[in-house]
Short mmCIF file of C-alpha atoms in Angstrom, two decimals:
data_model
loop_
_atom_site.label_atom_id
_atom_site.label_comp_id
_atom_site.label_asym_id
_atom_site.label_seq_id
_atom_site.Cartn_x
_atom_site.Cartn_y
_atom_site.Cartn_z
CA MET A 61 17.80 93.71 -72.68
CA PRO A 62 15.54 92.02 -75.39
CA VAL A 63 13.50 94.03 -78.11
CA GLU A 64 9.85 94.41 -76.83
CA PHE A 65 6.51 96.48 -78.11
CA ILE A 66 4.32 98.52 -76.36
CA SER A 67 0.81 99.57 -77.08
CA ALA A 68 -1.80 101.75 -75.41
CA VAL A 69 -4.87 100.82 -74.37
CA HIS A 70 -8.09 103.03 -75.15
CA THR A 71 -10.69 103.29 -72.50
CA ASP A 72 -13.73 103.59 -74.90
CA SER A 73 -14.54 102.55 -78.25
CA GLY A 74 -14.25 106.14 -79.83
CA ALA A 75 -11.72 107.22 -82.51
CA SER A 76 -8.15 107.54 -81.59
CA GLY A 77 -5.92 110.77 -81.27
CA PRO A 78 -6.84 113.49 -78.39
CA ALA A 79 -10.43 112.27 -78.75
CA ALA A 80 -9.96 108.84 -78.01
CA ALA A 81 -11.95 109.30 -73.98
CA SER A 82 -14.12 111.80 -74.99
CA ARG A 83 -17.29 109.63 -76.32
CA THR A 84 -18.16 108.07 -73.46
CA GLY A 85 -14.95 107.77 -71.21
CA PHE A 86 -15.21 105.10 -69.56
CA ASP A 87 -16.46 101.44 -71.50
CA PRO A 88 -14.96 98.53 -69.04
CA ASP A 89 -16.08 95.87 -71.42
CA HIS A 90 -13.94 97.65 -74.66
CA LEU A 91 -11.23 98.18 -72.29
CA ARG A 92 -10.91 94.29 -71.03
CA ARG A 93 -11.27 93.31 -74.64
CA TYR A 94 -8.74 95.56 -75.68
CA ALA A 95 -6.27 94.82 -72.91
CA ARG A 96 -6.84 91.15 -73.26
CA ALA A 97 -6.05 91.41 -76.94
CA LEU A 98 -2.60 93.25 -76.26
CA ASP A 99 -1.94 90.19 -73.93
CA ASP A 100 -3.00 87.13 -76.37
CA GLY A 101 -1.24 89.00 -79.09
CA GLY A 102 2.56 89.12 -77.37
CA PHE A 103 2.30 92.68 -76.75
CA ASP A 104 5.38 93.35 -73.59
CA HIS A 105 3.75 96.32 -72.32
CA THR A 106 0.62 98.48 -72.52
CA LEU A 107 0.75 102.75 -72.17
CA VAL A 108 -1.74 104.29 -69.85
CA ALA A 109 -2.23 107.30 -70.92
CA TYR A 110 -2.81 110.66 -68.60
CA HIS A 111 -4.90 113.83 -69.10
CA SER A 112 -6.64 116.05 -67.18
CA ALA A 113 -10.11 114.94 -69.02
CA SER A 114 -9.77 111.74 -69.09
CA PRO A 115 -10.54 108.28 -66.88
CA ASP A 116 -8.46 107.98 -63.85
CA ALA A 117 -5.11 106.20 -64.90
CA PHE A 118 -4.28 104.40 -61.48
CA GLN A 119 -7.40 102.90 -61.96
CA VAL A 120 -7.12 102.27 -65.30
CA ALA A 121 -3.91 100.37 -64.97
CA GLN A 122 -5.29 98.28 -62.11
CA PHE A 123 -8.26 97.44 -64.20
CA VAL A 124 -5.58 96.52 -66.92
CA ALA A 125 -3.14 94.50 -64.36
CA THR A 126 -6.21 92.76 -62.97
CA HIS A 127 -7.46 91.41 -66.01
CA THR A 128 -4.77 90.14 -68.04
CA GLU A 129 -2.05 87.66 -67.09
CA ARG A 130 1.52 88.72 -68.54
CA ILE A 131 1.49 92.33 -70.55
CA ARG A 132 2.94 95.22 -68.00
CA PRO A 133 1.02 98.45 -67.73
CA ILE A 134 3.04 101.68 -68.12
CA LEU A 135 1.38 104.16 -65.81
CA ALA A 136 1.64 107.65 -67.03
CA HIS A 137 1.70 110.01 -64.66
CA ARG A 138 1.70 114.11 -63.67
CA PRO A 139 3.93 114.82 -60.36
CA GLY A 140 2.11 117.78 -60.13
CA VAL A 141 -1.09 116.00 -59.63
CA VAL A 142 -0.65 113.64 -56.12
CA PHE A 143 1.98 114.16 -53.57
CA PRO A 144 4.93 112.09 -53.71
CA THR A 145 4.74 109.70 -50.40
CA HIS A 146 1.09 109.18 -51.49
CA ALA A 147 2.45 108.04 -55.31
CA SER A 148 4.78 106.21 -53.78
CA ARG A 149 2.38 103.87 -51.51
CA ALA A 150 -0.21 103.67 -54.55
CA LEU A 151 2.43 102.90 -57.34
CA ALA A 152 4.05 100.44 -54.87
CA THR A 153 -0.01 98.58 -53.87
CA LEU A 154 -0.45 99.07 -57.56
CA ASP A 155 2.96 97.35 -58.60
CA ARG A 156 1.86 94.58 -55.87
CA ILE A 157 -1.86 94.07 -57.76
CA SER A 158 0.71 93.33 -61.36
CA ASP A 159 2.97 91.04 -59.24
CA GLY A 160 5.86 93.45 -60.42
CA ARG A 161 4.96 94.38 -64.00
CA LEU A 162 4.16 98.33 -63.48
CA SER A 163 6.53 101.03 -64.93
CA VAL A 164 5.92 104.40 -64.35
CA HIS A 165 6.29 107.15 -67.42
CA ILE A 166 6.93 110.71 -65.81
CA ILE A 167 5.43 113.30 -67.69
CA SER A 168 6.46 116.82 -66.68
CA GLY A 169 3.70 118.76 -69.06
CA GLY A 170 4.63 120.38 -72.49
CA SER A 171 1.68 122.74 -72.09
CA ASP A 172 1.01 125.22 -69.21
CA GLU A 173 -2.76 125.59 -70.61
CA GLU A 174 -3.04 121.89 -69.35
CA GLN A 175 -1.11 121.75 -66.58
CA ARG A 176 -3.23 124.91 -65.33
CA ARG A 177 -6.50 122.52 -65.98
CA GLU A 178 -5.36 120.86 -62.81
CA GLY A 179 -4.10 123.81 -60.96
CA ASP A 180 -0.37 123.45 -61.93
CA TYR A 181 0.89 127.20 -62.85
CA LEU A 182 4.73 125.89 -62.44
CA ASN A 183 6.17 126.72 -66.08
CA LYS A 184 8.18 124.10 -67.63
CA ALA A 185 11.61 124.46 -66.33
CA GLU A 186 10.45 124.20 -62.82
CA ARG A 187 8.57 121.43 -63.81
CA TYR A 188 11.46 119.71 -64.83
CA GLU A 189 12.88 120.37 -61.55
CA ARG A 190 9.86 118.97 -59.98
CA SER A 191 10.10 115.98 -61.90
CA ASP A 192 13.74 115.45 -60.53
CA GLU A 193 12.79 115.88 -57.35
CA TYR A 194 9.75 113.87 -57.34
CA ILE A 195 11.39 110.58 -59.13
CA GLN A 196 14.44 110.71 -56.32
CA ILE A 197 12.12 110.90 -53.19
CA LEU A 198 9.95 107.93 -55.05
CA ARG A 199 13.15 105.44 -55.02
CA LYS A 200 14.13 106.78 -51.51
CA VAL A 201 10.90 105.91 -49.71
CA TRP A 202 10.42 102.52 -51.95
CA GLN A 203 14.01 101.78 -50.58
CA ALA A 204 13.80 102.97 -47.15
CA ASP A 205 14.06 101.05 -43.98
CA GLY A 206 12.91 102.81 -41.68
CA PRO A 207 11.11 106.60 -41.96
CA VAL A 208 12.00 109.23 -44.62
CA SER A 209 12.18 113.01 -44.23
CA HIS A 210 12.86 115.69 -46.99
CA GLU A 211 13.41 119.05 -47.67
CA GLY A 212 13.47 120.13 -51.19
CA LYS A 213 12.72 122.77 -53.64
CA HIS A 214 9.28 121.38 -54.70
CA PHE A 215 8.39 119.05 -51.50
CA ARG A 216 8.91 119.10 -48.06
CA PHE A 217 8.01 116.31 -45.10
CA GLU A 218 9.00 114.25 -42.29
CA GLY A 219 9.19 110.83 -40.84
CA TYR A 220 7.19 109.66 -43.89
CA TYR A 221 7.05 105.09 -43.85
CA SER A 222 5.32 102.92 -46.12
CA ASP A 223 4.75 99.28 -45.27
CA VAL A 224 4.42 98.61 -49.22
CA LYS A 225 7.43 98.03 -51.26
CA PRO A 226 7.41 96.97 -55.46
CA VAL A 227 7.73 93.81 -55.96
CA ASN A 228 11.35 93.95 -57.17
CA GLY A 229 12.50 96.82 -54.82
CA LEU A 230 12.26 99.59 -57.30
CA ILE A 231 9.96 100.28 -60.25
CA PRO A 232 10.95 100.97 -63.51
CA ILE A 233 11.10 105.02 -64.01
CA SER A 234 10.44 106.40 -67.63
CA VAL A 235 10.80 110.25 -68.79
CA GLY A 236 10.42 111.32 -71.78
CA GLY A 237 10.63 114.71 -74.43
CA SER A 238 12.70 116.56 -76.63
CA SER A 239 14.15 119.52 -74.62
CA PRO A 240 17.13 119.46 -72.91
CA ASP A 241 15.36 119.86 -69.73
CA ALA A 242 14.02 116.43 -70.68
CA TYR A 243 17.43 114.90 -71.41
CA ARG A 244 18.73 116.14 -68.11
CA VAL A 245 15.95 114.62 -66.33
CA GLY A 246 16.11 111.42 -68.58
CA GLY A 247 19.77 110.83 -68.45
CA GLN A 248 20.35 111.71 -64.80
CA GLN A 249 16.45 109.61 -63.73
CA GLY A 250 15.53 107.72 -66.17
CA ASP A 251 15.40 103.61 -66.58
CA ILE A 252 13.92 104.39 -70.01
CA PHE A 253 13.55 107.23 -71.75
CA GLY A 254 10.79 108.00 -74.32
CA LEU A 255 10.84 109.43 -77.90
CA TRP A 256 8.23 110.33 -80.63
CA GLY A 257 9.05 108.83 -83.79
CA GLU A 258 11.50 111.41 -86.08
CA PRO A 259 13.63 110.51 -88.45
CA LEU A 260 16.23 108.29 -87.77
CA LYS A 261 19.15 110.98 -88.21
CA GLU A 262 17.32 112.95 -85.41
CA THR A 263 16.37 109.91 -83.37
CA GLY A 264 20.07 108.89 -83.48
CA GLU A 265 21.06 112.62 -82.42
CA GLN A 266 18.12 112.76 -79.66
CA ILE A 267 19.85 109.07 -78.02
CA ALA A 268 23.09 110.34 -78.18
CA ALA A 269 22.18 113.62 -76.49
CA VAL A 270 20.30 111.62 -73.46
CA ASN A 271 23.25 108.90 -73.10
CA ALA A 272 25.66 112.35 -72.69
CA VAL A 273 23.92 113.23 -69.74
CA ALA A 274 23.64 109.35 -68.40
CA ASP A 275 27.57 108.76 -68.83
CA ALA A 276 28.29 112.45 -67.31
CA ALA A 277 26.06 111.60 -63.98
CA GLY A 278 27.92 107.54 -64.22
CA ARG A 279 24.65 105.86 -64.77
CA PRO A 280 23.65 103.32 -67.17
CA HIS A 281 22.12 104.18 -70.43
CA PRO A 282 18.56 104.67 -70.42
CA ARG A 283 16.58 102.17 -72.37
CA ILE A 284 15.06 103.69 -75.55
CA TRP A 285 11.26 103.66 -76.14
CA VAL A 286 10.16 105.21 -79.64
CA SER A 287 6.52 105.61 -80.75
CA PHE A 288 4.70 105.13 -84.31
CA ARG A 289 1.24 104.96 -85.33
CA PRO A 290 1.81 102.53 -88.36
CA ILE A 291 -0.96 101.83 -91.08
CA ILE A 292 -0.17 98.40 -92.65
CA ALA A 293 -1.70 96.33 -95.29
CA PRO A 294 -0.99 93.60 -97.42
CA THR A 295 1.12 95.75 -100.16
CA ASP A 296 2.92 99.00 -100.13
CA GLU A 297 0.52 100.48 -102.42
CA LEU A 298 -2.80 99.53 -100.72
CA ALA A 299 -1.30 100.74 -97.01
CA TRP A 300 -0.58 104.06 -98.86
CA GLU A 301 -4.55 104.31 -99.78
CA LYS A 302 -5.51 103.46 -96.31
CA ALA A 303 -3.11 106.03 -94.99
CA HIS A 304 -4.61 108.53 -97.03
CA ARG A 305 -8.40 107.34 -95.96
CA THR A 306 -7.01 107.74 -92.31
CA LEU A 307 -5.73 111.36 -92.98
CA GLY A 308 -8.97 111.99 -94.01
CA VAL A 309 -10.73 111.12 -90.87
CA LEU A 310 -8.24 112.89 -88.81
CA LYS A 311 -8.95 115.98 -90.41
CA ASP A 312 -12.70 115.26 -90.02
CA GLN A 313 -11.73 114.98 -85.92
CA ALA A 314 -9.57 117.99 -86.18
CA ARG A 315 -12.25 120.20 -87.12
CA ASN A 316 -14.62 118.72 -84.36
CA THR A 317 -14.66 121.37 -82.21
CA GLU A 318 -16.96 119.65 -79.91
CA LEU A 319 -15.35 116.21 -79.77
CA LEU A 320 -11.77 117.76 -78.72
CA ARG A 321 -13.26 120.51 -77.00
CA HIS A 322 -11.32 118.78 -73.40
CA TYR A 323 -8.07 118.14 -75.24
CA ARG A 324 -7.71 121.25 -77.64
CA THR A 325 -5.04 123.56 -76.83
CA THR A 326 -4.39 126.81 -78.80
CA GLY A 327 -2.25 128.08 -81.02
CA ARG A 328 1.55 126.23 -82.20
CA PRO A 329 2.24 122.97 -79.52
CA ALA A 330 3.85 124.41 -76.81
CA ASN A 331 5.90 121.14 -76.65
CA VAL A 332 9.42 120.43 -77.55
CA GLY A 333 8.44 117.08 -78.87
CA SER A 334 5.15 118.51 -81.23
CA GLN A 335 7.39 121.38 -82.41
CA ARG A 336 9.67 118.78 -84.09
CA LEU A 337 7.95 116.70 -85.86
CA LEU A 338 5.68 119.84 -86.93
CA ASP A 339 9.57 121.14 -88.70
CA ILE A 340 10.01 117.58 -89.25
CA ALA A 341 6.82 117.86 -91.28
CA GLU A 342 7.75 121.13 -93.11
CA ARG A 343 10.47 119.55 -94.59
CA GLY A 344 9.00 116.99 -95.92
CA GLU A 345 6.12 114.42 -96.15
CA VAL A 346 8.03 110.80 -96.35
CA HIS A 347 11.47 110.24 -94.28
CA ASP A 348 13.87 107.44 -94.29
CA ARG A 349 11.83 104.15 -95.72
CA CYS A 350 8.62 104.75 -94.60
CA LEU A 351 7.49 107.25 -91.75
CA TRP A 352 5.17 109.46 -92.46
CA THR A 353 4.46 113.10 -91.30
CA ALA A 354 0.96 114.17 -92.52
CA PRO A 355 -0.66 112.78 -89.77
CA ALA A 356 1.21 115.17 -87.33
CA VAL A 357 0.36 117.84 -89.00
CA ALA A 358 -3.34 116.80 -89.06
CA THR A 359 -3.30 116.81 -85.52
CA ASN A 360 -1.49 119.77 -84.80
CA ALA A 361 1.56 116.76 -83.49
CA ALA A 362 -1.04 116.06 -80.38
CA GLY A 363 1.47 113.03 -78.95
CA ALA A 364 3.20 110.40 -80.86
CA SER A 365 1.04 110.89 -84.17
CA THR A 366 3.98 110.00 -86.91
CA ALA A 367 3.27 106.83 -89.24
CA LEU A 368 5.09 104.00 -90.63
CA VAL A 369 3.02 103.21 -93.72
CA GLY A 370 3.19 99.90 -95.62
CA SER A 371 2.87 96.24 -95.74
CA PRO A 372 3.88 94.27 -92.95
CA GLU A 373 7.28 93.37 -94.21
CA THR A 374 8.31 97.19 -94.94
CA VAL A 375 7.18 98.21 -91.44
CA ALA A 376 8.56 95.61 -89.86
CA GLN A 377 12.24 96.52 -92.06
CA ALA A 378 11.21 100.41 -90.41
CA LEU A 379 10.85 99.17 -87.11
CA LEU A 380 14.32 97.01 -87.61
CA ASP A 381 15.87 100.12 -88.54
CA TYR A 382 15.27 101.88 -85.29
CA VAL A 383 16.43 98.85 -83.21
CA ASP A 384 19.82 99.41 -85.10
CA ILE A 385 19.94 102.83 -84.07
CA GLY A 386 19.56 101.58 -80.54
CA CYS A 387 15.89 101.60 -79.87
CA ASP A 388 14.92 98.20 -77.79
CA LEU A 389 11.34 99.61 -76.44
CA LEU A 390 9.04 99.93 -80.11
CA SER A 391 5.36 101.58 -79.58
CA ILE A 392 2.60 100.42 -82.17
CA ARG A 393 -0.19 101.94 -81.50
CA GLY A 394 -2.68 102.59 -84.60
CA TYR A 395 -5.58 105.29 -85.56
CA ASP A 396 -7.94 102.29 -85.30
CA PRO A 397 -6.99 101.42 -82.34
CA LEU A 398 -8.19 97.44 -81.20
CA ASN A 399 -8.44 96.14 -85.04
CA ASP A 400 -4.58 98.03 -85.45
CA ALA A 401 -3.57 96.33 -82.15
CA ILE A 402 -4.95 92.88 -83.72
CA ASP A 403 -3.15 93.48 -86.97
CA TYR A 404 0.60 94.06 -85.93
CA ALA A 405 0.25 91.35 -83.59
CA ARG A 406 -0.60 89.04 -86.28
CA HIS A 407 1.79 90.66 -88.96
CA VAL A 408 4.08 92.41 -87.73
CA LEU A 409 5.51 91.56 -84.20
CA PRO A 410 6.60 88.18 -85.50
CA LEU A 411 8.32 89.36 -88.47
CA VAL A 412 10.29 91.63 -86.24
CA ARG A 413 11.12 88.81 -83.48
CA GLN A 414 11.96 86.11 -86.11
CA GLU A 415 14.48 88.79 -87.58
CA LEU A 416 16.24 89.22 -84.32
CA ALA A 417 15.80 85.50 -83.46
CA HIS A 418 17.95 85.17 -86.67
CA ARG A 419 20.26 87.87 -85.85
CA ALA A 420 21.03 86.14 -82.54
CA ALA A 421 21.35 82.74 -83.66
CA THR A 422 23.92 83.71 -86.73
CA GLY A 423 25.78 86.45 -85.18
CA GLN A 424 24.92 88.74 -87.53
CA ALA A 425 25.36 92.50 -86.17
CA ALA A 426 23.08 95.13 -86.71
#
C-alpha cells in the first residue's frame, strides 16, 4: 500500500489540543476552509475526532465529505454511544454520501471518567470486548444478503436488515491503543491500527505486538497509522525557537481551567497510551532524530501530543524513519492547526513523496 498522510479537522478556529472545540464549538465557515485546505494540499485522509463535549462527529464527517472532492474522512466512533445496527446503517449512508471515501476509527475509551459522562459504566477490558463484538456486527450487517440476528455478551437483536450498503461492500475499520487489549482487538479485527508518536524502538515493538496477534488469527497485518504534531520552520534552529514558544502557549492553556472544563480528567491519565508518552518523557525530552516529548508533559498526554521539531527536511527524514519500520499512514497535525496544515502541504508532504518516488524508481530499499 502507498504511504498516505492523515490530518485532523477542527470545528472552529480556537486553540488546538483538548480545547480545540471549546470556544464557539462549531464554525461552519472555518471547517469548510480547513477541509478544503486539506483537500487542495494533498492530504489523503482526515480524522474527525470524538469527544463527549464536541460537535457530533457523524455530522462533521458528512460536512467534510460534502465540501471536498478527494480527502477521505476517518470518523472516530465510540461503540458505547450508538447501537451497532443503527451505526451500520448510518455509516453505510455516510459512505454513500462520500462516494466510498469513509473509514471508521473505533475508540473503546481510555478514561472511565470521560466514558461515564455519556452513561458508559463498563470497565476498560469490557469496553474492548464490546468493540470486538461491535466490529463483527458492523461487518456482518454490511455483508448480509438477508436479515441478521445476533446474540452476544453486549448486544442482542433479531431479524435486522439494512437496505443501504457501503460503496465497496465494507468500510475500512481502524483500531488504536497501546494496551494488550488494544493489540488483541486491533490485530484480530483492524484494517488499520493507530499509534501515538513514540520513539522508533518502542513503535517497532508495538507494531510487532499487533502483527503477532494478526498472524495468530490468520489475518493480514493492519496498516500502521502513527501520529505526530510537527513544528517546522526554515531551519532547525528556528524550529526549536518556535517549539518553545508553542510550549509556552500549551502551558497557558493547561492552566486555564475554564477553557478545559469539559475536556479535563483528573490525575494521571488512565489510558496506557498517555501513560507511555509520559514515561518516555521522563526518560528524555528529545528522542531519535527530532521527537520532542515536552508537549506531552504540558498537556498531560491528552491525545497525540509528541512533536517532530525541525526544518521541513529534518521532519521529512524523521517521518521516513517511521516508514522504514512499517508505518504507512502518517498523521501530522499541528498546534496551530490550519496554518500548520498549509505549511505541511507545501513543505513536508512533497519531500516525503519525492523520496518515496525516488526509492520506487531506483528499487532502493528502506
